Amino acid sequence: MSSPVPAQHVHSVSLPSGTLRLDVSRAEVPLDDLLTYAVRRNPRRGFLLVSRVLGKHIPVSPQLARQIWARLVGLLPTLHRPHFIGLAETATALGEGVARRWAAQHPGQMASYQHSTRYLVDAPLLLRFDEPHSHAPAHLLYDPGEAARSAQELVLIDDEISTGTTLRHLAAAWLECCPQVRRVILVSLTDWCSQREALQAALPVPLDFVSLLSGSLTFDPDPDWQPPPLPAVIGNGHDKTALLSRRSARLGQWLSATELKWPDLDGLSGRILVLGTGEYQYPAFALADALERRGLAVRWSATTRSPVLPGPSIAHTLSFADNVGDAVPNYLYNVDPAAYDHILVAYEGGCLPDAALLAQLGAHARAVRLS
């Protein structure tokens, strides 16, 4: 993936919920290398663009993730003092990977990162914003500190942009409390936004779009399709301070490589899968990356609370309880436990993974607390 490829044109995808049409106008990476498709259990949006490179619904190699992050960083405009924000839960690792890659390429320049979260903790809350089409729309953004609030550029990162409404809500809320921002950059793997002029008009500063692929998207719902009942997707709203890590990217704390620690894992061999849990995905990547650099065969993915129906792109589904006490069903997609010799389920703080997940993964699976 070293050079742009010719843009492909209209792609039509037939799903049980309707017909998805994608018109690609620009492609740094071929569409089929980036995406496949599935059906959401969501009456507001009957399709899901399943990323082949994100490390969320399909396990990927850490090397591929690094390549994707580097490709996005190479497309960024010149930044002077950026604050990066990744959207929970899907883009927490994508956001941190891009932010860390940029910082590594610009030593001596100030940069900061945080991701939005669904969880209440005992920390100063900066703002709330909504994701209208999501199964769980409310996002929280905690105060990342004075240095981050003084950023000159706001870099907002999600796996895809469809209408851009979510990122507009976030940008507008940030600019209201941090008006010194000079530029907003929206970063995504794929960009299907058809409202760029309206988004720019809604913001008082210049707006840039950065993606590996862009075009337009339409979805024609099948009027006869009835989605299965949507499971519980909203947490109980309880304070999670006692469960979650006291230092984390959700609080705007940039952990150094030496602060990302895990137990002794010598003796691993064969095929290894490292899983993040929900929002807690980048530290799992760091572990997977370290193992891969030892020469091991490693894949990396994460659990999610996004309910998706089985299909050609969702070949395996495991369901279990969340690990933050919300009583919200969680899922793991496209993981066949028999395909791995070791499965490491990474978790933070007191968020021990559900025993039902470990039982389904088998005797070669174990929970690993990261800090």
XYZ file of C-alpha atoms in Angstrom:
371
model
C 0.000 0.000 0.000
C 2.688 2.463 -1.021
C 0.923 4.512 -3.695
C -2.630 5.590 -4.619
C -4.684 3.281 -6.796
C -7.201 4.259 -9.461
C -10.595 5.107 -8.053
C -13.246 2.497 -8.574
C -16.776 3.526 -9.390
C -20.211 2.416 -8.241
C -20.423 -0.682 -6.056
C -23.806 -2.197 -5.235
C -24.143 -4.449 -2.205
C -27.331 -6.422 -1.579
C -28.060 -7.012 2.094
C -31.098 -8.575 3.791
C -31.922 -5.099 5.107
C -31.659 -3.303 1.772
C -29.264 -2.221 -0.959
C -26.082 -0.305 -0.267
C -24.485 1.732 -3.083
C -21.001 3.166 -2.842
C -19.600 5.531 -5.461
C -15.837 5.806 -5.004
C -14.280 9.038 -6.246
C -10.780 8.717 -4.727
C -8.874 5.735 -3.366
C -5.463 5.608 -1.743
C -6.235 1.959 -1.015
C -8.699 -0.228 -2.985
C -12.205 -0.410 -1.552
C -12.143 -4.189 -1.263
C -8.937 -3.995 0.784
C -10.626 -1.642 3.248
C -14.193 -2.851 3.606
C -16.694 -5.621 3.656
C -20.347 -5.358 4.757
C -22.830 -6.612 7.317
C -26.272 -5.898 8.773
C -26.724 -4.020 12.042
C -29.427 -4.928 14.537
C -30.384 -1.267 14.444
C -33.648 0.055 12.977
C -32.036 3.475 12.401
C -29.245 2.132 10.188
C -29.550 -1.300 8.631
C -25.989 -1.708 7.367
C -22.479 -1.812 8.750
C -19.280 -1.039 6.878
C -16.977 -3.699 8.304
C -13.374 -2.546 8.207
C -10.730 -5.041 7.148
C -7.932 -2.874 8.627
C -9.321 -1.419 11.863
C -8.834 -4.377 14.201
C -12.356 -4.331 15.603
C -14.692 -6.735 13.782
C -11.969 -8.615 11.887
C -8.625 -9.605 13.470
C -5.625 -7.980 11.776
C -1.867 -8.094 12.109
C -0.275 -5.281 14.140
C 1.940 -4.587 11.130
C -1.108 -3.855 8.962
C -2.500 -1.487 11.608
C 0.829 0.374 11.735
C 0.847 0.712 7.950
C -2.677 2.130 7.932
C -1.880 4.648 10.667
C 1.270 5.740 8.829
C -0.699 6.155 5.600
C -3.204 8.456 7.321
C -0.463 10.494 9.003
C 1.172 10.980 5.616
C -2.027 12.629 4.359
C -2.353 15.104 7.238
C -1.765 18.798 6.571
C 0.992 20.618 8.429
C 0.174 20.674 12.133
C 1.764 22.901 14.750
C 0.149 22.041 18.082
C -2.520 19.389 17.526
C -4.953 17.724 19.886
C -6.183 14.371 18.569
C -9.513 12.839 19.610
C -10.574 9.296 18.731
C -14.251 8.347 18.910
C -15.388 5.552 21.213
C -15.628 2.793 20.950
C -14.601 1.878 17.440
C -11.843 4.414 16.794
C -10.030 4.539 20.141
C -7.032 2.565 18.858
C -7.161 4.134 15.402
C -7.084 7.584 16.973
C -4.258 6.806 19.360
C -2.276 5.037 16.663
C -2.487 8.066 14.361
C -1.664 10.475 17.192
C 1.347 8.462 18.354
C 2.630 8.055 14.800
C 2.406 11.815 14.184
C 4.155 12.571 17.472
C 6.946 10.100 16.686
C 7.521 11.809 13.347
C 7.580 15.284 14.950
C 9.838 15.020 17.997
C 9.895 18.161 20.073
C 6.462 19.353 18.910
C 3.650 19.324 21.442
C 0.755 16.987 20.776
C -1.957 15.435 22.909
C -4.545 12.711 22.586
C -7.739 11.514 24.206
C -10.737 9.455 23.199
C -14.386 9.950 23.963
C -16.024 7.457 26.293
C -19.396 6.051 27.336
C -18.417 5.800 31.004
C -18.908 8.099 33.975
C -15.839 8.497 36.182
C -14.809 10.860 38.942
C -13.026 13.379 36.718
C -13.867 16.864 35.362
C -16.198 16.541 32.372
C -15.482 18.935 29.513
C -18.453 18.262 27.228
C -21.031 15.803 25.898
C -22.023 15.173 22.303
C -24.232 12.736 20.399
C -23.778 10.212 17.595
C -27.248 10.273 16.019
C -27.213 6.968 14.059
C -25.489 4.939 16.751
C -27.078 2.228 18.855
C -25.588 4.056 21.877
C -25.514 7.751 20.983
C -24.135 9.619 24.011
C -20.405 10.412 24.183
C -18.531 11.966 27.106
C -15.297 13.922 26.786
C -13.315 14.542 29.938
C -11.140 17.598 30.458
C -7.714 16.608 29.072
C -5.920 19.495 30.781
C -4.749 22.974 29.937
C -2.079 21.917 27.438
C -4.600 20.014 25.297
C -7.170 22.805 25.561
C -4.586 25.219 24.141
C -4.130 23.200 20.939
C -4.078 25.091 17.638
C -5.498 22.218 15.564
C -8.275 19.825 16.496
C -7.893 16.431 14.798
C -11.027 14.275 15.085
C -10.680 10.610 14.153
C -13.336 8.002 13.378
C -13.338 4.839 11.324
C -15.779 6.291 8.802
C -17.588 9.536 8.059
C -21.082 9.302 6.612
C -22.971 12.557 7.269
C -20.288 14.100 9.462
C -22.924 15.109 12.019
C -21.218 13.445 14.975
C -17.875 15.098 14.305
C -19.564 18.455 13.677
C -21.251 18.218 17.079
C -17.920 17.456 18.709
C -16.030 20.180 16.835
C -18.632 22.821 17.625
C -18.684 21.896 21.312
C -14.878 21.955 21.510
C -14.620 25.311 19.746
C -17.151 26.801 22.133
C -14.930 26.057 25.118
C -11.558 26.247 23.328
C -11.922 29.080 20.770
C -8.186 29.377 20.068
C -8.323 26.398 17.663
C -7.360 27.587 14.183
C -8.238 24.514 12.145
C -10.292 21.313 12.379
C -9.215 18.138 10.572
C -11.589 15.177 10.198
C -9.679 11.913 9.755
C -11.230 8.601 8.761
C -10.444 5.408 6.943
C -13.348 6.022 4.553
C -15.197 9.279 3.944
C -18.716 9.213 2.471
C -19.694 12.731 3.526
C -21.938 14.581 1.078
C -22.337 17.666 3.283
C -18.865 19.162 3.286
C -20.002 22.670 2.453
C -22.637 22.599 5.191
C -20.105 21.274 7.702
C -17.660 24.029 6.826
C -20.389 26.648 7.061
C -21.292 25.408 10.551
C -17.752 25.963 11.865
C -15.905 29.284 12.248
C -12.492 27.844 11.269
C -11.148 26.024 8.173
C -12.085 22.347 7.893
C -9.972 19.619 6.261
C -10.912 16.036 5.392
C -8.304 13.262 5.436
C -9.099 9.660 4.483
C -7.807 6.649 2.608
C -10.883 6.577 0.394
C -13.711 8.996 -0.331
C -16.946 8.979 -2.263
C -20.685 8.918 -1.678
C -22.971 6.340 -0.118
C -26.683 5.651 -0.306
C -28.781 2.969 1.326
C -32.235 1.885 0.143
C -33.922 0.004 3.009
C -36.004 -3.041 2.217
C -39.468 -2.095 3.544
C -40.219 -5.747 4.327
C -37.128 -6.289 6.472
C -37.699 -6.304 10.194
C -34.589 -6.256 12.387
C -34.501 -8.496 15.436
C -35.118 -6.662 18.705
C -32.224 -4.391 19.638
C -30.540 -5.644 22.825
C -29.780 -3.380 25.738
C -27.105 -0.943 24.591
C -27.217 1.829 27.197
C -25.267 1.396 30.405
C -26.663 1.869 33.883
C -24.987 5.244 34.311
C -23.109 4.224 37.450
C -19.745 5.733 38.244
C -17.002 3.396 36.944
C -14.035 5.009 38.705
C -13.364 1.945 40.853
C -13.271 -0.328 37.794
C -11.421 1.625 35.114
C -7.759 2.542 34.892
C -6.846 5.624 36.880
C -4.585 6.772 34.050
C -5.896 6.360 30.533
C -6.449 7.984 27.162
C -10.109 8.625 28.032
C -8.770 11.166 30.552
C -6.300 12.641 28.097
C -3.281 10.985 29.692
C -0.656 10.034 27.156
C 1.018 6.899 28.496
C 4.605 6.364 27.387
C 5.776 3.043 25.986
C 7.376 2.188 29.332
C 4.072 2.829 31.143
C 2.203 0.300 28.978
C 3.022 -2.848 30.955
C 1.919 -6.467 31.008
C 2.895 -9.618 32.902
C 5.670 -11.925 31.795
C 4.439 -13.742 28.682
C 7.494 -15.806 27.836
C 6.860 -19.235 26.363
C 4.229 -18.203 23.833
C 4.410 -19.856 20.442
C 2.233 -20.734 17.498
C -0.733 -18.591 16.489
C -1.563 -15.838 18.968
C -4.618 -13.580 19.225
C -4.593 -10.485 21.430
C -7.997 -8.991 22.206
C -8.840 -5.551 23.491
C -12.074 -5.068 25.408
C -14.502 -2.373 24.267
C -12.868 1.058 24.414
C -9.690 -0.440 25.824
C -8.089 -1.348 22.523
C -4.792 0.501 21.990
C -2.988 -1.099 24.966
C -3.961 -4.495 23.530
C -2.418 -3.392 20.241
C 0.784 -2.411 22.061
C 0.989 -5.927 23.503
C 0.235 -7.551 20.141
C 2.815 -5.342 18.461
C 5.488 -6.249 21.020
C 4.807 -9.963 20.502
C 4.870 -9.610 16.726
C 8.226 -7.830 16.927
C 9.545 -10.935 18.705
C 8.808 -12.841 15.515
C 5.533 -14.407 16.668
C 2.454 -14.900 14.464
C 0.000 -12.440 16.013
C -3.451 -11.101 15.246
C -5.222 -8.309 17.126
C -8.903 -7.455 17.549
C -11.374 -6.358 20.223
C -14.722 -7.068 21.782
C -17.581 -4.683 21.088
C -21.105 -3.912 22.189
C -22.219 -3.257 18.610
C -24.929 -5.820 17.732
C -24.376 -7.213 14.221
C -26.220 -10.041 12.496
C -24.404 -13.165 11.277
C -23.559 -13.253 7.582
C -20.714 -13.760 5.113
C -18.650 -10.993 6.749
C -19.543 -12.090 10.291
C -18.640 -15.765 10.224
C -18.305 -16.311 13.976
C -20.101 -14.556 16.835
C -19.505 -14.979 20.547
C -21.807 -13.206 23.008
C -21.208 -12.545 26.708
C -21.681 -9.880 29.378
C -19.752 -6.618 29.404
C -16.889 -6.247 31.883
C -17.827 -2.860 33.371
C -20.972 -3.863 35.254
C -23.455 -2.371 32.784
C -25.365 -5.593 32.011
C -24.997 -4.774 28.312
C -24.426 -7.710 25.935
C -21.008 -7.682 24.302
C -19.786 -9.532 21.228
C -16.676 -10.852 19.559
C -16.780 -11.286 15.795
C -14.824 -13.400 13.335
C -12.804 -15.234 15.968
C -12.689 -19.021 15.683
C -11.014 -20.103 18.939
C -9.668 -23.250 17.268
C -7.611 -21.074 14.891
C -5.275 -19.920 17.697
C -2.846 -21.571 20.091
C -3.009 -18.724 22.616
C -5.688 -16.066 23.140
C -4.861 -13.133 25.434
C -7.854 -11.045 26.526
C -6.444 -7.698 27.636
C -8.305 -5.647 30.212
C -7.832 -2.565 32.380
C -8.171 -1.947 36.090
C -10.823 -4.146 37.686
C -12.639 -4.914 34.419
C -12.042 -8.652 34.432
C -13.553 -10.215 31.283
C -16.725 -12.251 31.660
C -16.007 -15.871 32.525
C -18.448 -16.850 29.771
C -16.166 -15.248 27.174
C -13.104 -17.074 28.463
C -15.026 -20.358 28.533
C -16.110 -19.897 24.910
C -12.559 -19.092 23.869
C -11.300 -22.295 25.451
C -8.542 -23.501 27.729
C -5.857 -21.720 25.665
C -7.392 -18.322 26.539
C -6.493 -16.184 29.535
C -7.205 -12.712 30.811
C -4.220 -10.343 30.962
C -4.370 -7.135 32.962
C -2.539 -4.255 31.316
C -1.496 -0.986 32.902
